[in-house]
Coordinates of C-alpha atoms in Angstrom, one line a residue:
Chain F
D1 CA 87.2 78.1 105.6
A2 CA 88.4 79.3 109.2
D3 CA 86.5 83.0 109.6
V4 CA 86.3 85.9 111.5
T5 CA 82.4 86.8 111.8
Q6 CA 80.4 89.4 112.9
T7 CA 76.3 90.0 113.7
P8 CA 74.8 92.1 112.7
R9 CA 76.1 93.6 109.7
N10 CA 74.0 96.4 109.8
R11 CA 72.2 97.9 112.7
I12 CA 70.2 101.0 113.9
T13 CA 69.3 102.0 117.0
K14 CA 67.7 105.2 119.0
T15 CA 70.0 107.0 121.8
G16 CA 69.9 105.5 124.9
K17 CA 69.5 102.0 123.8
R18 CA 71.3 98.5 124.6
I19 CA 73.2 97.1 121.9
M20 CA 75.4 94.3 122.1
L21 CA 77.5 93.0 119.1
E22 CA 79.1 89.7 118.7
C23 CA 82.2 89.0 117.3
S24 CA 82.6 84.7 116.3
Q25 CA 86.1 83.1 114.7
T26 CA 86.8 79.7 114.1
K27 CA 90.6 80.5 113.9
G28 CA 91.8 78.9 117.5
H29 CA 92.9 82.3 118.4
D30 CA 93.7 83.2 122.4
R31 CA 93.2 86.7 121.4
M32 CA 90.6 89.0 120.5
Y33 CA 90.3 92.6 120.0
W34 CA 87.5 95.3 119.3
Y35 CA 88.0 98.4 117.1
R36 CA 85.9 101.2 115.8
Q37 CA 86.8 103.0 112.6
D38 CA 85.8 106.5 111.8
P39 CA 86.4 108.7 109.1
G40 CA 89.7 110.4 108.9
L41 CA 91.0 109.0 112.0
G42 CA 91.8 104.7 111.3
L43 CA 91.1 102.0 113.8
R44 CA 91.3 102.8 117.7
L45 CA 91.2 100.3 119.7
I46 CA 88.1 99.9 122.6
Y47 CA 88.8 96.0 124.7
Y48 CA 91.0 93.0 123.7
S49 CA 91.6 89.9 125.4
F50 CA 94.5 87.5 125.7
D51 CA 92.5 84.7 126.7
V52 CA 89.0 83.7 128.3
K53 CA 89.8 85.0 131.6
D54 CA 91.8 88.6 130.6
I55 CA 90.3 91.3 129.5
N56 CA 92.1 95.0 129.2
K57 CA 90.6 98.7 127.8
G58 CA 91.9 99.6 124.9
E59 CA 92.1 104.0 123.9
I60 CA 88.7 104.2 123.8
S61 CA 86.6 102.0 127.0
D62 CA 84.9 104.4 128.0
G63 CA 80.6 104.0 127.2
Y64 CA 81.7 100.2 126.1
S65 CA 81.9 97.4 128.0
V66 CA 83.0 93.9 126.6
S67 CA 82.0 89.9 127.4
R68 CA 84.6 86.4 126.4
Q69 CA 82.3 83.5 126.6
A70 CA 85.0 81.6 125.4
Q71 CA 87.8 81.2 123.1
A72 CA 86.1 82.1 120.2
K73 CA 83.2 84.3 121.4
F74 CA 84.0 87.6 122.2
S75 CA 80.8 90.5 122.3
L76 CA 80.6 94.7 123.0
S77 CA 78.3 96.1 124.6
L78 CA 77.2 99.4 124.7
E79 CA 75.2 100.3 127.6
S80 CA 74.0 103.5 126.7
A81 CA 74.4 104.3 123.5
I82 CA 75.1 108.0 122.1
P83 CA 74.9 109.4 118.4
N84 CA 78.9 110.1 118.8
Q85 CA 79.0 106.3 118.6
T86 CA 78.1 105.9 116.4
A87 CA 81.0 104.0 113.4
L88 CA 82.1 100.7 111.8
Y89 CA 82.9 98.5 114.1
F90 CA 85.4 96.0 113.7
C91 CA 86.4 92.6 115.3
A92 CA 89.7 90.8 115.6
T93 CA 92.2 88.0 116.3
S94 CA 95.5 87.0 116.8
D95 CA 98.2 83.9 117.3
P96 CA 101.2 85.1 119.2
N97 CA 102.2 81.8 118.2
S98 CA 102.4 82.4 114.5
R99 CA 105.8 82.0 113.4
G100 CA 106.7 84.9 110.9
R101 CA 104.1 86.7 111.4
D102 CA 103.6 87.5 114.9
N103 CA 100.9 90.5 115.7
E104 CA 99.0 89.6 112.6
Q105 CA 95.8 90.3 112.6
F106 CA 92.8 88.7 111.2
F107 CA 89.3 91.0 111.2
G108 CA 85.3 90.4 110.4
P109 CA 83.4 92.0 108.2
G110 CA 83.0 95.1 110.1
T111 CA 79.5 95.7 112.2
R112 CA 77.9 99.3 110.7
L113 CA 76.0 100.6 113.8
T114 CA 74.5 104.3 113.8
V115 CA 72.8 106.0 116.7
L116 CA 70.0 108.0 116.0
Chain E
Q1 CA 100.7 114.2 118.1
K2 CA 99.2 110.5 117.3
E3 CA 101.3 108.4 117.3
V4 CA 101.1 107.0 113.4
E5 CA 100.4 110.0 111.0
Q6 CA 99.2 109.0 107.4
D7 CA 97.9 111.0 105.2
P8 CA 94.2 109.8 104.2
G9 CA 94.1 111.1 100.4
P10 CA 92.1 110.6 98.7
L11 CA 94.6 109.8 95.7
S12 CA 93.4 109.2 92.7
V13 CA 95.6 108.1 89.6
P14 CA 95.4 106.3 86.6
E15 CA 96.0 102.6 85.7
G16 CA 99.9 101.4 85.3
A17 CA 101.0 104.5 87.5
I18 CA 103.8 103.8 90.6
V19 CA 101.6 104.7 93.8
S20 CA 103.5 105.9 97.0
L21 CA 102.2 105.5 99.9
N22 CA 103.6 106.7 103.9
C23 CA 103.5 106.3 107.4
T24 CA 105.5 108.3 110.1
Y25 CA 106.0 107.2 113.3
S26 CA 107.3 108.6 116.4
N27 CA 107.7 106.0 119.0
S28 CA 110.5 104.1 118.7
A29 CA 110.2 101.0 120.0
F30 CA 107.6 99.6 117.4
Q31 CA 109.2 96.3 116.1
Y32 CA 107.1 95.2 113.6
F33 CA 105.6 97.4 110.0
M34 CA 102.4 97.0 107.9
W35 CA 99.7 97.4 105.7
Y36 CA 96.8 96.5 105.5
R37 CA 94.4 96.8 102.4
Q38 CA 90.9 97.4 102.9
Y39 CA 88.2 97.2 100.4
S40 CA 84.9 98.8 100.3
R41 CA 82.5 97.4 103.0
K42 CA 85.9 94.7 104.0
G43 CA 87.8 94.1 107.1
P44 CA 91.5 94.9 106.4
E45 CA 93.5 91.9 105.2
L46 CA 97.2 91.9 105.8
L47 CA 99.4 93.7 102.6
M48 CA 102.9 93.5 103.8
Y49 CA 104.6 92.6 106.8
T50 CA 108.4 93.3 108.3
Y51 CA 109.9 93.8 111.0
S52 CA 113.0 95.4 110.2
S53 CA 114.9 98.2 107.9
G54 CA 115.0 98.2 104.5
N55 CA 113.3 97.0 101.3
K56 CA 110.7 94.3 101.3
E57 CA 109.6 93.0 97.9
D58 CA 106.3 91.0 96.7
G59 CA 104.9 91.3 93.3
R60 CA 104.1 94.8 92.5
F61 CA 104.1 95.8 96.3
T62 CA 107.4 97.0 97.9
A63 CA 107.1 98.5 101.4
Q64 CA 110.2 99.9 103.2
V65 CA 111.4 101.0 106.6
D66 CA 113.3 103.0 107.7
K67 CA 113.4 103.7 111.4
S68 CA 116.1 105.7 112.1
S69 CA 113.7 108.5 110.0
K70 CA 110.2 106.8 111.4
Y71 CA 109.1 106.7 107.7
I72 CA 107.0 103.4 106.2
S73 CA 106.6 103.2 102.8
L74 CA 103.9 100.9 100.4
F75 CA 105.0 101.4 96.7
I76 CA 102.4 99.7 93.8
R77 CA 104.0 99.3 91.0
D78 CA 102.0 99.1 87.4
S79 CA 98.8 99.5 89.7
Q80 CA 95.5 98.4 88.8
P81 CA 92.0 99.1 89.6
S82 CA 91.4 95.8 91.6
D83 CA 94.0 97.6 93.8
S84 CA 91.4 100.1 94.6
A85 CA 91.1 100.5 98.4
T86 CA 91.8 102.2 101.2
Y87 CA 95.4 101.3 102.9
L88 CA 96.2 101.2 106.5
C89 CA 100.0 100.9 108.1
A90 CA 99.9 99.1 111.0
M91 CA 102.7 98.9 113.8
G92 CA 103.8 98.1 116.9
G93 CA 105.3 95.4 119.6
Y94 CA 103.8 92.3 120.6
N95 CA 100.6 93.7 122.7
K96 CA 99.4 95.5 120.4
L97 CA 99.2 97.5 116.7
I98 CA 98.7 101.4 116.3
F99 CA 97.3 102.3 112.8
G100 CA 97.2 104.5 110.5
A101 CA 93.9 106.9 109.5
G102 CA 94.3 105.2 106.3
T103 CA 94.2 106.3 102.5
R104 CA 92.3 105.8 99.9
L105 CA 93.8 105.3 96.7
A106 CA 91.5 104.9 93.3
V107 CA 93.4 104.1 90.0
H108 CA 90.8 105.1 87.3
P109 CA 91.1 102.7 83.8

């Protein structure tokens, strides 16, 4: 079944470490997104990419970077992790050419990241 | 002021109750209005989708959009324990969505 997968599912790391979160999709969608979710704040957009050559900052990009290695792969990096980056991270995809549900986003299962 | 406001709850109701979840927004340019459901330890999944004012019904769920008041609602009839989840409103234009904080709902038998 076409899907959005994220690795790792859980990660505990220490302040100052470099961390990479990976996202893969088999939906064939061009658009991919990275969000973080915090209690009481909902989902906030970190970065998004509309195709392999396109990268855009979202609402809260400071401290993060991304790489779009292929249509199916979009990675999020924390260059030097800090405790307030502890959160649930979601990758999502969308197809702007879908009929009737433009802008619907399909989410992965999430990565729970703890920075000590 | 946030672009999208949603009461985070939690909301606890007995099985069979009618549930009303709401969001307000400030950007009149929003074109698409959605409700996502998120079960514990899972990613959000689209539940309801609309791009116009009025009501849209799907089984026990009804989504309502009032663009003049910048207010959207989700109604759940005959609520079931399996409806226990976090419900996030989302709205936006062609390029991106803005999500509400999510309302945690618990339906107890």
